[in-house]
Coordinates of C-alpha atoms in Angstrom, one line a residue:
M1 CA -35.0 -37.0 58.7
K2 CA -33.1 -37.4 55.4
K3 CA -36.4 -37.7 53.4
K4 CA -37.8 -34.6 55.0
S5 CA -34.7 -32.6 54.1
L6 CA -34.9 -33.7 50.5
K7 CA -38.6 -32.9 50.3
F8 CA -37.9 -29.4 51.7
I9 CA -35.1 -28.7 49.2
G10 CA -37.5 -29.9 46.4
V11 CA -40.2 -27.4 47.5
I12 CA -37.8 -24.5 47.7
S13 CA -36.4 -25.3 44.3
M14 CA -39.9 -25.4 42.7
L15 CA -40.8 -22.1 44.3
F16 CA -37.7 -20.5 43.0
L17 CA -38.3 -21.9 39.5
L18 CA -41.9 -20.6 39.4
S19 CA -40.9 -17.2 40.6
G20 CA -38.3 -17.0 37.8
C21 CA -41.0 -17.2 35.2
D22 CA -41.9 -13.6 35.7
L23 CA -38.4 -12.4 34.7
P24 CA -38.4 -10.2 31.5
L25 CA -36.8 -11.5 28.4
Q26 CA -33.2 -10.4 27.9
E27 CA -32.8 -7.7 25.2
E28 CA -31.2 -8.8 22.0
F29 CA -27.6 -7.8 21.7
D30 CA -26.5 -6.3 18.4
F31 CA -22.9 -7.6 18.0
K32 CA -20.7 -5.4 15.8
T33 CA -17.4 -6.8 14.7
G34 CA -14.3 -4.7 14.9
V35 CA -12.7 -6.5 12.0
D36 CA -12.5 -4.5 8.7
I37 CA -13.2 -7.0 5.9
L38 CA -13.3 -4.4 3.2
N39 CA -11.0 -5.0 0.2
P40 CA -8.4 -2.2 0.3
F41 CA -7.6 -2.5 -3.4
E42 CA -11.1 -2.7 -4.9
N43 CA -10.9 0.9 -6.3
I44 CA -7.5 0.8 -7.9
T45 CA -6.2 -1.1 -10.9
A46 CA -3.2 -3.4 -11.0
W47 CA -1.1 -0.7 -12.6
E48 CA -2.0 1.8 -9.8
W49 CA -1.0 -0.8 -7.2
I50 CA 2.3 -1.5 -8.9
Q51 CA 3.2 2.2 -8.7
T52 CA 2.7 2.2 -5.0
R53 CA 5.3 -0.6 -4.6
S54 CA 8.6 1.1 -5.4
S55 CA 11.7 0.8 -3.2
T56 CA 12.4 3.7 -0.9
T57 CA 15.8 4.0 -2.5
T58 CA 16.0 5.8 -5.9
Q59 CA 18.9 3.6 -7.2
A60 CA 19.7 -0.1 -7.3
P61 CA 20.2 -2.3 -5.5
Y62 CA 16.4 -2.3 -4.8
L63 CA 14.5 -4.2 -2.2
G64 CA 13.8 -7.6 -3.7
S65 CA 10.1 -7.7 -2.7
E66 CA 9.2 -4.4 -4.4
F67 CA 8.4 -3.8 -8.1
D68 CA 10.8 -1.2 -9.6
Y69 CA 11.9 -3.3 -12.5
F70 CA 8.4 -4.6 -13.2
K71 CA 7.1 -1.0 -13.5
A72 CA 10.0 0.0 -15.7
A73 CA 9.5 -3.1 -17.9
I74 CA 5.8 -2.4 -18.4
I75 CA 6.5 1.1 -19.5
K76 CA 9.3 0.0 -21.8
A77 CA 7.0 -2.6 -23.4
D78 CA 4.3 0.0 -23.9
M79 CA 1.9 -2.3 -21.9
V80 CA 0.6 0.1 -19.3
E81 CA -2.9 -0.2 -20.7
E82 CA -2.9 -4.0 -20.1
Y83 CA -2.5 -3.4 -16.4
N84 CA -4.7 -0.3 -16.2
Q85 CA -7.6 -1.4 -18.3
V86 CA -11.1 -1.5 -16.7
A87 CA -13.0 -3.1 -19.6
T88 CA -12.9 -6.5 -17.9
K89 CA -12.1 -8.0 -14.5
E90 CA -11.4 -11.4 -16.1
R91 CA -7.7 -11.0 -15.6
T92 CA -5.1 -12.5 -13.2
Y93 CA -1.9 -10.6 -13.0
L94 CA 1.3 -12.5 -12.0
L95 CA 3.2 -9.7 -10.4
L96 CA 6.9 -10.0 -10.8
N97 CA 8.9 -8.5 -8.0
N98 CA 12.5 -7.2 -8.3
N99 CA 13.9 -10.6 -7.5
A100 CA 12.2 -12.0 -10.6
F101 CA 14.3 -9.8 -12.8
L102 CA 17.8 -10.5 -11.4
G103 CA 20.0 -13.5 -11.7
A104 CA 20.2 -16.5 -14.0
G105 CA 16.9 -17.6 -15.6
D106 CA 15.2 -14.3 -14.5
V107 CA 13.6 -11.7 -16.7
I108 CA 16.7 -9.6 -17.6
N109 CA 18.7 -12.8 -18.4
I110 CA 15.8 -14.0 -20.6
I111 CA 15.7 -10.8 -22.5
T112 CA 19.3 -10.0 -22.9
G113 CA 20.9 -13.5 -22.7
S114 CA 23.2 -12.2 -19.9
A115 CA 22.9 -12.7 -16.2
A116 CA 25.6 -10.1 -15.4
A117 CA 25.1 -8.1 -12.3
I118 CA 23.3 -4.7 -12.6
P119 CA 25.9 -1.9 -12.3
A120 CA 25.8 -0.2 -8.9
G121 CA 23.7 2.9 -9.0
E122 CA 21.9 2.0 -12.2
T123 CA 18.2 2.7 -12.0
A124 CA 15.5 0.3 -13.2
E125 CA 14.6 2.7 -16.0
Q126 CA 18.3 2.8 -17.1
T127 CA 18.4 -1.0 -17.1
M128 CA 15.2 -1.2 -19.2
A129 CA 16.5 1.4 -21.6
K130 CA 19.2 -1.1 -22.7
V131 CA 16.4 -3.3 -24.1
D132 CA 16.7 -1.7 -27.5
T133 CA 16.6 -4.3 -30.2
P134 CA 13.4 -5.6 -31.8
A135 CA 14.2 -9.1 -30.6
E136 CA 14.8 -8.1 -27.0
L137 CA 11.6 -6.0 -27.0
A138 CA 9.6 -8.8 -28.4
K139 CA 10.9 -11.1 -25.6
L140 CA 10.0 -8.6 -23.0
K141 CA 6.5 -8.2 -24.3
A142 CA 6.1 -12.0 -24.4
V143 CA 7.3 -12.4 -20.8
L144 CA 4.7 -9.8 -19.6
R145 CA 1.9 -11.2 -21.8
Y146 CA 2.5 -14.8 -20.4
H147 CA 2.1 -13.4 -16.9
I148 CA -1.4 -12.1 -17.6
V149 CA -4.1 -14.8 -17.5
T150 CA -7.5 -14.2 -19.1
T151 CA -9.4 -15.6 -16.1
Y152 CA -10.0 -14.3 -12.6
I153 CA -8.2 -16.8 -10.4
L154 CA -8.7 -16.8 -6.7
Q155 CA -7.3 -19.6 -4.5
A156 CA -10.9 -20.5 -3.7
P157 CA -13.4 -21.0 -5.2
T158 CA -11.5 -20.9 -8.6
L159 CA -9.0 -23.5 -7.5
F160 CA -11.7 -25.4 -5.5
T161 CA -10.0 -28.8 -5.5
K162 CA -6.6 -29.0 -3.8
N163 CA -3.7 -30.8 -5.6
L164 CA -5.4 -30.6 -9.0
D165 CA -3.9 -28.7 -11.9
Y166 CA -6.2 -26.1 -13.6
V167 CA -5.1 -24.9 -17.0
F168 CA -5.9 -21.4 -18.2
Q169 CA -5.1 -19.2 -21.2
T170 CA -2.7 -16.2 -21.0
L171 CA -2.6 -13.2 -23.3
I172 CA -0.3 -15.3 -25.6
P173 CA -2.7 -17.2 -27.9
G174 CA -2.8 -20.9 -28.6
T175 CA -1.1 -23.7 -26.8
D176 CA 2.0 -21.7 -26.3
G177 CA 0.0 -19.5 -24.0
L178 CA -1.3 -22.1 -21.7
I179 CA -0.5 -21.9 -18.0
A180 CA -1.5 -24.1 -15.0
F181 CA -2.4 -23.2 -11.4
R182 CA -2.5 -25.7 -8.6
R183 CA -3.5 -25.2 -5.0
T184 CA -1.2 -27.4 -3.0
T185 CA -1.0 -28.6 0.6
D186 CA 1.7 -30.5 2.4
G187 CA -0.3 -30.9 5.6
S188 CA 0.9 -27.7 7.2
V189 CA 0.5 -25.2 4.4
Q190 CA -3.1 -25.2 3.1
W191 CA -3.1 -22.2 0.7
T192 CA -0.1 -22.4 -1.5
I193 CA -0.5 -21.8 -5.3
T194 CA 2.0 -23.4 -7.6
V195 CA 2.2 -22.2 -11.2
N196 CA 3.2 -24.8 -13.8
S197 CA 3.6 -27.6 -11.3
P198 CA 5.6 -30.6 -12.4
T199 CA 2.3 -32.5 -12.5
A200 CA 0.6 -30.1 -14.9
P201 CA -0.4 -31.3 -18.4
L202 CA 2.1 -28.9 -20.0
P203 CA 5.4 -29.3 -21.9
A204 CA 8.4 -30.1 -19.9
T205 CA 9.8 -26.7 -20.8
A206 CA 6.9 -25.2 -18.7
T207 CA 6.9 -27.6 -15.7
A208 CA 10.6 -27.4 -15.3
E209 CA 10.1 -23.7 -14.4
S210 CA 7.4 -24.1 -11.8
E211 CA 7.1 -21.4 -9.2
N212 CA 5.2 -20.9 -5.9
V213 CA 3.2 -17.8 -5.4
I214 CA 4.5 -15.6 -2.5
N215 CA 1.5 -13.4 -1.8
H216 CA -2.1 -14.2 -3.0
N217 CA -5.4 -12.5 -3.9
Y218 CA -4.8 -8.8 -4.4
Q219 CA -8.3 -8.0 -5.7
F220 CA -8.1 -5.0 -7.9
K221 CA -11.0 -3.3 -9.8
N222 CA -9.6 -4.8 -13.0
G223 CA -8.6 -8.3 -11.9
V224 CA -6.7 -10.2 -9.2
G225 CA -3.0 -10.3 -8.6
H226 CA -0.5 -12.9 -7.2
V227 CA 3.1 -12.1 -6.4
I228 CA 5.9 -14.3 -7.7
G229 CA 9.7 -14.1 -7.3
D230 CA 10.7 -15.8 -10.5
P231 CA 9.2 -15.8 -14.0
V232 CA 7.3 -18.8 -15.4
R233 CA 7.0 -19.9 -19.0
N234 CA 5.3 -22.4 -21.3
K235 CA 8.3 -22.7 -23.6
P236 CA 11.6 -20.7 -23.9
Y237 CA 10.9 -17.1 -24.9

């Protein structure tokens, strides 16, 4: 009885399988992703992007993550064209937010030698107007030029190997203008860029001022930008 039941089930299964051979092929499904992978900054320059990142307030204190002092510094140093040029895309702009200008060791301190607090209500333009000696203006230009690299540096593929220091040239010529980028990982963070890591083959005056990138890979039509919250250097400005 058991053998007859198994035989009957086998016959029914075979008939069902054969009858299924006449089914039409399923139409191909054209999958369309809903994710927009377009680069939102591909049609603007680094300078045009910087101008969109001003604090909502018109007077200090400014939001630390915005770029009021950076914009004012670029204008004061007469370097707008360096951030607005379209002759080459072989540029990496280290974008200095407001936090990078304030406090000991930051840009205003580097230029003026003073880390005094900015007076309440003083605008970024008013602060930069105080940079009025040839020596101070030269330092400001040097700071900005060191933060422009003459290579297009993405996390990948440019920094292909993790935990390896890659050395590049900035707009400052010679060995004084060398800068190092390192894509680091601690097991949980896979995509951190460190500038002038302590392991970099640079002078101690550079590696003592290492800085992690805050935001990465702003791809402009004239280069790529990475945001940092403190300035870096090769040697004291």
